[in-house]
Amino acid sequence: MLTAKEVVIQALQDTGALTGEKKVLASTGFDFLDSEVGGLAGGEIMVIGSRPNVGKTAQLLHIANKAAGQGKKPYFLSLEDSPTIIGERLSAPHSGIKLGSLRVDGHQYYRSSSIEALVKRRWEDVTFDFATVRLLEVISQKIRDAVIIHGRDVIVIDYLTKIFAPGFADIRTMVVTIVNELRALVSELDVPLYIGAQLARPQWNKELNKYIQEPELSSLKEAGVIEEACDLIIMSWAEDGQRYTKVVKNKFNAYLPTWEWNFGRDGGIKTEILNTGAV
């Protein structure tokens, strides 16, 4: 048990208010968002929701690299893609080679300057794990080992609904258990957690006679559970050839921006804020 004073003093110590030293929190992946929320501390969870082929994995990889650039040691747990697919996704923005070109005719890039530069590039310290067993118990142990044994201090999971926990009568109850156990685990280990999540299909609007691509919080599968357990939720969608992302939940303050984005030539993500969403 802690007194009110002890709780306040701990907060002042954690934020550097008593030491004068700024604590480096894990990046959200976006500088403008970091400047408003400070980043993620241990035990906090950020969710990226999107439909397939919109950029969920790309943004998670970007976040991992961004955190590594801060001196963090991310552990990226891929529950969907193979090393080849992830390698292609990492390679494309850093080489200028169109995503999928390596798969189709990679041999034609033999000894090309793009490939040589890619191989010589100083990659950040991100550790990948391509899990074939997706049981919650196994995933939890992998995360625990990554932190305690291997010194990883940022956890990324791609993606939530690939995790399975046996013995539940319905999916909602299973998801509740998974999210709550992951929250308890990262709180115990004092590491931030970034999770990819799948969105429901776009809704048909009869009046406009088209599908509404921009998602709402309810578009998250088991949205209520995820909203309750997570601190920061962003959602991405594509429309008319452009990618967009918005913050739909921000526990830290009222900053709810929307931005469009694409890959920059430096391998990162280039963004343009459309609105701040401040209320």
JSON list of C-alpha atoms in Angstrom, two decimals, residues 65 90 96 98 110 147 150 167 180 186 189 195 200 204 234 265 270 273 276-277:
[
{"chain": "A", "resi": 65, "resn": "ASN", "atom": "CA", "xyz": [12.74, 1.10, -35.64]},
{"chain": "A", "resi": 90, "resn": "LEU", "atom": "CA", "xyz": [11.76, -3.65, -44.16]},
{"chain": "A", "resi": 96, "resn": "GLY", "atom": "CA", "xyz": [13.43, 2.27, -53.12]},
{"chain": "A", "resi": 98, "resn": "LYS", "atom": "CA", "xyz": [8.80, -1.50, -54.82]},
{"chain": "A", "resi": 110, "resn": "TYR", "atom": "CA", "xyz": [21.98, -8.98, -58.06]},
{"chain": "A", "resi": 147, "resn": "VAL", "atom": "CA", "xyz": [12.54, -9.01, -21.30]},
{"chain": "A", "resi": 150, "resn": "HIS", "atom": "CA", "xyz": [17.45, -10.93, -23.47]},
{"chain": "A", "resi": 167, "resn": "GLY", "atom": "CA", "xyz": [-11.22, -23.20, -22.86]},
{"chain": "A", "resi": 180, "resn": "ASN", "atom": "CA", "xyz": [-6.15, -8.34, -19.61]},
{"chain": "A", "resi": 186, "resn": "VAL", "atom": "CA", "xyz": [3.69, -5.75, -19.38]},
{"chain": "A", "resi": 189, "resn": "LEU", "atom": "CA", "xyz": [7.68, -6.39, -16.57]},
{"chain": "A", "resi": 195, "resn": "ILE", "atom": "CA", "xyz": [-0.37, -4.30, -30.65]},
{"chain": "A", "resi": 200, "resn": "ALA", "atom": "CA", "xyz": [-14.19, -4.89, -39.24]},
{"chain": "A", "resi": 204, "resn": "TRP", "atom": "CA", "xyz": [-22.17, 0.55, -46.63]},
{"chain": "A", "resi": 234, "resn": "ILE", "atom": "CA", "xyz": [-4.91, 4.77, -33.58]},
{"chain": "A", "resi": 265, "resn": "ARG", "atom": "CA", "xyz": [12.97, 8.04, -49.07]},
{"chain": "A", "resi": 270, "resn": "LYS", "atom": "CA", "xyz": [6.38, 10.78, -43.98]},
{"chain": "A", "resi": 273, "resn": "ILE", "atom": "CA", "xyz": [-1.23, 16.49, -40.14]},
{"chain": "A", "resi": 276, "resn": "THR", "atom": "CA", "xyz": [-5.31, 18.21, -34.38]},
{"chain": "A", "resi": 277, "resn": "GLY", "atom": "CA", "xyz": [-8.69, 16.97, -33.21]}
]
